[in-house]
Coordinates of C-alpha atoms in Angstrom, one line a residue:
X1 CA 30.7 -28.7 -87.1
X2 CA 32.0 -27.3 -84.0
X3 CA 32.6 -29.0 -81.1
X4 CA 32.4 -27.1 -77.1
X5 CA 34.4 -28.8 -74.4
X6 CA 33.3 -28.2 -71.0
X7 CA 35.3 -27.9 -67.9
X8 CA 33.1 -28.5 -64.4
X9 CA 34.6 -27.5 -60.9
X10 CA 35.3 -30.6 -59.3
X11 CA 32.9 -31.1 -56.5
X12 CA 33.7 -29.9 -52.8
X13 CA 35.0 -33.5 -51.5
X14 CA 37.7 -33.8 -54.5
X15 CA 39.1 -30.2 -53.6
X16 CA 42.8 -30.6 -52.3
X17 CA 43.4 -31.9 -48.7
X18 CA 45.3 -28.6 -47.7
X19 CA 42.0 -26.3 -48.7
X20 CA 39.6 -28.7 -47.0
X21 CA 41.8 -29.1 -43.7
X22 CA 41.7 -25.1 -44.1
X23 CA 37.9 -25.2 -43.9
X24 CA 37.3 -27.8 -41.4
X25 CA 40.0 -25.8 -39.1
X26 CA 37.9 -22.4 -39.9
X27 CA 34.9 -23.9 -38.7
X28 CA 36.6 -25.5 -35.3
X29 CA 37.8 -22.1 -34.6
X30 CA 34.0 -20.0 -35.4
X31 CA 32.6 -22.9 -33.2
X32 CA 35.5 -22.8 -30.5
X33 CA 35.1 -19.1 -30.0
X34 CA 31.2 -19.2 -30.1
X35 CA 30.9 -21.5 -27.3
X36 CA 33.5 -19.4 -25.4
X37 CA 32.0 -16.5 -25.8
X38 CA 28.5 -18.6 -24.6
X39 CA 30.5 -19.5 -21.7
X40 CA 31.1 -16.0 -21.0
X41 CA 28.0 -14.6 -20.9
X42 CA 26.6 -17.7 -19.1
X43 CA 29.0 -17.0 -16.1
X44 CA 28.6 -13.1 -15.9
X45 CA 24.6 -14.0 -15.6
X46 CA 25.2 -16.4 -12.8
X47 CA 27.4 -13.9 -11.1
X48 CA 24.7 -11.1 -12.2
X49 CA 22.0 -13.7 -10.6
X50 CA 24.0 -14.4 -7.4
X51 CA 24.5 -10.8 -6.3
X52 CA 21.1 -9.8 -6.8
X53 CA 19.5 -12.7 -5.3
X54 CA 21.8 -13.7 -2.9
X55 CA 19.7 -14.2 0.7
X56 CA 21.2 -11.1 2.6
X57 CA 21.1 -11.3 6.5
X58 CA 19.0 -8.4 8.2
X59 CA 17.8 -7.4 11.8
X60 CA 15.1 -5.5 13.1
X61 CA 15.2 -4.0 16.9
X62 CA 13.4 -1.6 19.2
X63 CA 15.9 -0.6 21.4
X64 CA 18.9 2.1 20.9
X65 CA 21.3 0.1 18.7
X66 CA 24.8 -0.8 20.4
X67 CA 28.1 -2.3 18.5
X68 CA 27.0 -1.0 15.1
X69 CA 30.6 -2.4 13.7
X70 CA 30.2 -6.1 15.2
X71 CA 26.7 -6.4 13.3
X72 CA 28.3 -5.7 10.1
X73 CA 31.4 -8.1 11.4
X74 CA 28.9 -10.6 11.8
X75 CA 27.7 -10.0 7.9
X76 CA 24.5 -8.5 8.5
X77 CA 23.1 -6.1 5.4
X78 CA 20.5 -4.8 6.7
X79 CA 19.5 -3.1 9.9
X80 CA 15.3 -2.3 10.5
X81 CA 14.2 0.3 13.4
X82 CA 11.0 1.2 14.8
X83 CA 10.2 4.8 13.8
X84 CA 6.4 5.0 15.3
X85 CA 4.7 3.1 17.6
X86 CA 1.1 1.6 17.9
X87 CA 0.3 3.6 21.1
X88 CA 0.5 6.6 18.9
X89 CA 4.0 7.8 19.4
X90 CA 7.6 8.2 18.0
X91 CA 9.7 5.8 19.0
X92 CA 12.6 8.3 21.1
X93 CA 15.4 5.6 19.3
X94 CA 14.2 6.2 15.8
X95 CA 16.4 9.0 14.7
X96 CA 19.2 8.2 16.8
X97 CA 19.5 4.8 15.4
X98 CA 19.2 5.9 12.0
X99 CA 22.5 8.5 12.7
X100 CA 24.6 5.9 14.2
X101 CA 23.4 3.0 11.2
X102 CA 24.7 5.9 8.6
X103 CA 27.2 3.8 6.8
X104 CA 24.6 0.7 6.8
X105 CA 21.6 0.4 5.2
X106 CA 18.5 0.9 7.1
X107 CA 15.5 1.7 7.3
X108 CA 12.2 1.9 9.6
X109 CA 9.0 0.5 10.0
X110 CA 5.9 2.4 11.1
X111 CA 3.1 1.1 13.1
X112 CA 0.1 3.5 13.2
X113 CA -2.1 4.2 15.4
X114 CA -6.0 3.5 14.3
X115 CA -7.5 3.8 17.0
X116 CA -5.7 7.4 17.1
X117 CA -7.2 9.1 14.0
X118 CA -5.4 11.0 11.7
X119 CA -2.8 9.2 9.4
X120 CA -1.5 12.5 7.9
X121 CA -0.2 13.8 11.2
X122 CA 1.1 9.9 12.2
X123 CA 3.4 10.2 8.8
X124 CA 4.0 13.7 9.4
X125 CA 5.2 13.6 12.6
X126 CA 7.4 10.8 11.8
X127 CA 9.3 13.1 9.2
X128 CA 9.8 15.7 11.5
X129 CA 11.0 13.3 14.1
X130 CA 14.1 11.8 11.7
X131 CA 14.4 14.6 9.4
X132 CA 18.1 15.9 9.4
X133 CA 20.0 12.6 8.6
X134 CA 21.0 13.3 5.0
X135 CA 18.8 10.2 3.7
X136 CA 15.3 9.6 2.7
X137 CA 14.3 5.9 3.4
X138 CA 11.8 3.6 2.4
X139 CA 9.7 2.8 5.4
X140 CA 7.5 -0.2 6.2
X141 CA 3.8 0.5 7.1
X142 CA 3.3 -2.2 9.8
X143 CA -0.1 -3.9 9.6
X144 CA -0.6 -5.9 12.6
X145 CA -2.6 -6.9 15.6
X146 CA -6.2 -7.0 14.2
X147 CA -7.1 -5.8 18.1
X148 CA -6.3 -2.4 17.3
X149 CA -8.0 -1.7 14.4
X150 CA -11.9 -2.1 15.7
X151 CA -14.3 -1.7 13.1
X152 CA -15.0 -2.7 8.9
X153 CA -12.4 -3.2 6.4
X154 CA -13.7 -0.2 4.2
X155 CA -12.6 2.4 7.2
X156 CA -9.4 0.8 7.8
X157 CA -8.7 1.0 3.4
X158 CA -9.2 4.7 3.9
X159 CA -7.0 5.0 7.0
X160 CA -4.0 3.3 5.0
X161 CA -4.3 4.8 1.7
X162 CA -4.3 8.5 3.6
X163 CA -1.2 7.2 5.4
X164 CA 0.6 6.0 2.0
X165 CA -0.6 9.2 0.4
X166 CA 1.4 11.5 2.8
X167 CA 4.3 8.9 2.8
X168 CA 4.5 10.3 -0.7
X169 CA 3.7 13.7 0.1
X170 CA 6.9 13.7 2.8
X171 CA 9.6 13.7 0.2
X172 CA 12.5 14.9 2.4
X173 CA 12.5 12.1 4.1
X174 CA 10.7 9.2 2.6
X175 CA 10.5 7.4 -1.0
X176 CA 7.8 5.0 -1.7
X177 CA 6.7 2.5 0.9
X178 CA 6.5 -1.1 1.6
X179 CA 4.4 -3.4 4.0
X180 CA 4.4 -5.5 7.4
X181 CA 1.8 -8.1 7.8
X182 CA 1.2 -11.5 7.6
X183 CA -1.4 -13.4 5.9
X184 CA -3.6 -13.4 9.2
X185 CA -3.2 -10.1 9.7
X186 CA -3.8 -8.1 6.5
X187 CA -7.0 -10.4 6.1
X188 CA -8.7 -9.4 9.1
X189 CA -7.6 -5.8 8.9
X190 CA -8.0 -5.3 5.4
X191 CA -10.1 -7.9 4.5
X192 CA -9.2 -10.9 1.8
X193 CA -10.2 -8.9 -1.5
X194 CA -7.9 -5.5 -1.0
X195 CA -5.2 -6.2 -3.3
X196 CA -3.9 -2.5 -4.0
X197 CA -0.6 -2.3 -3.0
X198 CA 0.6 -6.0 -4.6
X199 CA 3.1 -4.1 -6.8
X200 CA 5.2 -3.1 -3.6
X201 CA 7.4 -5.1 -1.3
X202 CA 6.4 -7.4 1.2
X203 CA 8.1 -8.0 4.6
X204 CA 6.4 -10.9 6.8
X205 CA 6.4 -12.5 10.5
X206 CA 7.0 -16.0 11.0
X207 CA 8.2 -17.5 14.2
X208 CA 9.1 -21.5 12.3
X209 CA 13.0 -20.0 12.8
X210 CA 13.3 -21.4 9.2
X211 CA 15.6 -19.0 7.0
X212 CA 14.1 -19.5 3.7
X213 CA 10.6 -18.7 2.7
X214 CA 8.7 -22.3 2.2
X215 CA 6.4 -21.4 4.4
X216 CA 4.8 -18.3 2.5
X217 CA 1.1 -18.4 1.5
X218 CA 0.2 -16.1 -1.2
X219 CA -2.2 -12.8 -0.1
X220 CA -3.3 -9.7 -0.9
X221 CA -2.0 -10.1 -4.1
X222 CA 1.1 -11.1 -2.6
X223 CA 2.6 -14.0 -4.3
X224 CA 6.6 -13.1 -3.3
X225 CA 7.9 -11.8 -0.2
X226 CA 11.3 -9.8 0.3
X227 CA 11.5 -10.2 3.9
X228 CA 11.0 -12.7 6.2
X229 CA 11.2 -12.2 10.5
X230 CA 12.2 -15.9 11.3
X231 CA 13.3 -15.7 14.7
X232 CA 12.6 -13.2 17.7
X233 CA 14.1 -11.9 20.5
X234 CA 17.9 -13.2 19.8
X235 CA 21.0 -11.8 21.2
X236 CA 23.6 -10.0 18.4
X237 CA 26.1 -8.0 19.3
X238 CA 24.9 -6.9 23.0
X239 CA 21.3 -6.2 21.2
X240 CA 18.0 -7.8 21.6
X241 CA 17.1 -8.0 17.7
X242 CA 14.7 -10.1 15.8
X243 CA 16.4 -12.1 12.9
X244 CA 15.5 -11.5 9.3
X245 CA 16.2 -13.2 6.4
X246 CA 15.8 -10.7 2.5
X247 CA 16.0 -13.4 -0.5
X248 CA 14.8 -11.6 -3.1
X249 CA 15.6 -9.1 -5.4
X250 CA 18.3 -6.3 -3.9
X251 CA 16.1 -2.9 -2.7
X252 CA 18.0 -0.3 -1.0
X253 CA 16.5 1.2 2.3
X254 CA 17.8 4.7 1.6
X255 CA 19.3 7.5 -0.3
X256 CA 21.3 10.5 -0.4
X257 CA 18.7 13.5 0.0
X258 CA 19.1 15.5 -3.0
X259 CA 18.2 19.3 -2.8
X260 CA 14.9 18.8 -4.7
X261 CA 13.8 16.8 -2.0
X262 CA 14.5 18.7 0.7

């Protein structure tokens, strides 16, 4: 007859108090450092977040720029010029402007001329006009005042893609393109259906003097802007500006020119 004892392990709440304090002060210190290191990547998100959507204060002008140091004093980001007029011309501050805004970022905005025929030369002509600055910048094809663009939708379509197509062509001094308008506007001219440049930025014309974007109505394809005008004709710095408000995601207005491009 043979008899088998056997031994079991007592069960985990009969273990000594000096391994179980062990155990519960292991897990305190995995959860301790989880949650910090949670905290951690919570905060460098927010601060991620902040700088790239932070609203950024910009101005746009006509005239020859004055005081370039007490606009950036007065903590604005961004500076827009007119680079080509309506009436079919260049404006004579664009290049100047864009030399003496060198260690700002800037940009300009380019309002053809329908009525004027020939978007190709309109772009190219612009190029030669501010070519020799040492950037390439991302202009604004302004689409405005439906009075100057007689006529159907479908010959105003083929206008603007000919004009975006030799934006692209003019690598020396431009990289890709974004868009003036307002709802109104782009309607009228384009009509309510042309939806082909959706995927670019959008900068738009409000006069409420509101610096946020509540008043925004999807179109085009539209459905968030980058740049608002909220206030014209205002005094900064011994300038006549309009005041601008960019709340969205951070886009440069230029770059170095790199020897491919030129």
């Amino acid at each position: 007859c043979f008899f088998f004892l056997m031994i079991r392990r007592p069960p985990r709440s009969t273990l000594d108090r000096s391994s179980a304090a062990s155990d519960v002060y292991k897990r305190q210190v995995s959860t301790q450092s989880t949650w910090d290191s949670m905290k951690a990547v919570a905060i460098f998100v927010l601060a991620l977040f902040a700088a790239t959507y932070a609203i950024k204060n910009v101005a746009d002008m006509t005239e020859l720029v004055k005081d370039i140091d007490c606009i950036t004093d007065k903590g604005y980001d961004q500076l827009l010029f007119r680079g080509y007029m309506s009436s079919g011309q260049i404006d004579p501050n664009a290049k100047e402007n864009l030399v003496i805004a060198t260690d700002i970022d800037c940009t300009i905005y380019i309002s053809p001329c329908f009525k004027c025929g020939n978007p190709r030369k309109q772009i190219a002509d612009t190029c030669e006009a501010i070519d020799g600055t040492g950037f390439v910048y991302r202009p604004y094809i302004a689409i405005e005042d439906p009075r100057n663009w007689p006529g159907e939708p479908a010959a105003h379509i083929q206008f603007l893609e000919e004009l975006v197509a030799e934006v692209f062509a003019q690598r020396k001094c431009f990289d890709n393109v974004r868009f003036r308008t307002t709802k109104f506007e782009w309607e009228k001219i384009m009509g309510q259906e042309y939806t082909k440049y959706a995927g670019t930025y959008l900068w738009y014309t409000s006069s409420d003097k509101q610096r946020n974007f509540n008043d925004f109505k999807p179109f085009g394809g539209w459905t968030t802007p980058l740049v608002k005008q909220y206030q014209q004709n205002e005094q900064l710095c011994d300038n006549t500006v309009n005041l601008d408000v960019q709340g969205a995601r951070m886009a440069p207005l230029k770059m170095k020119l790199t020897k491919a491009q030129n």
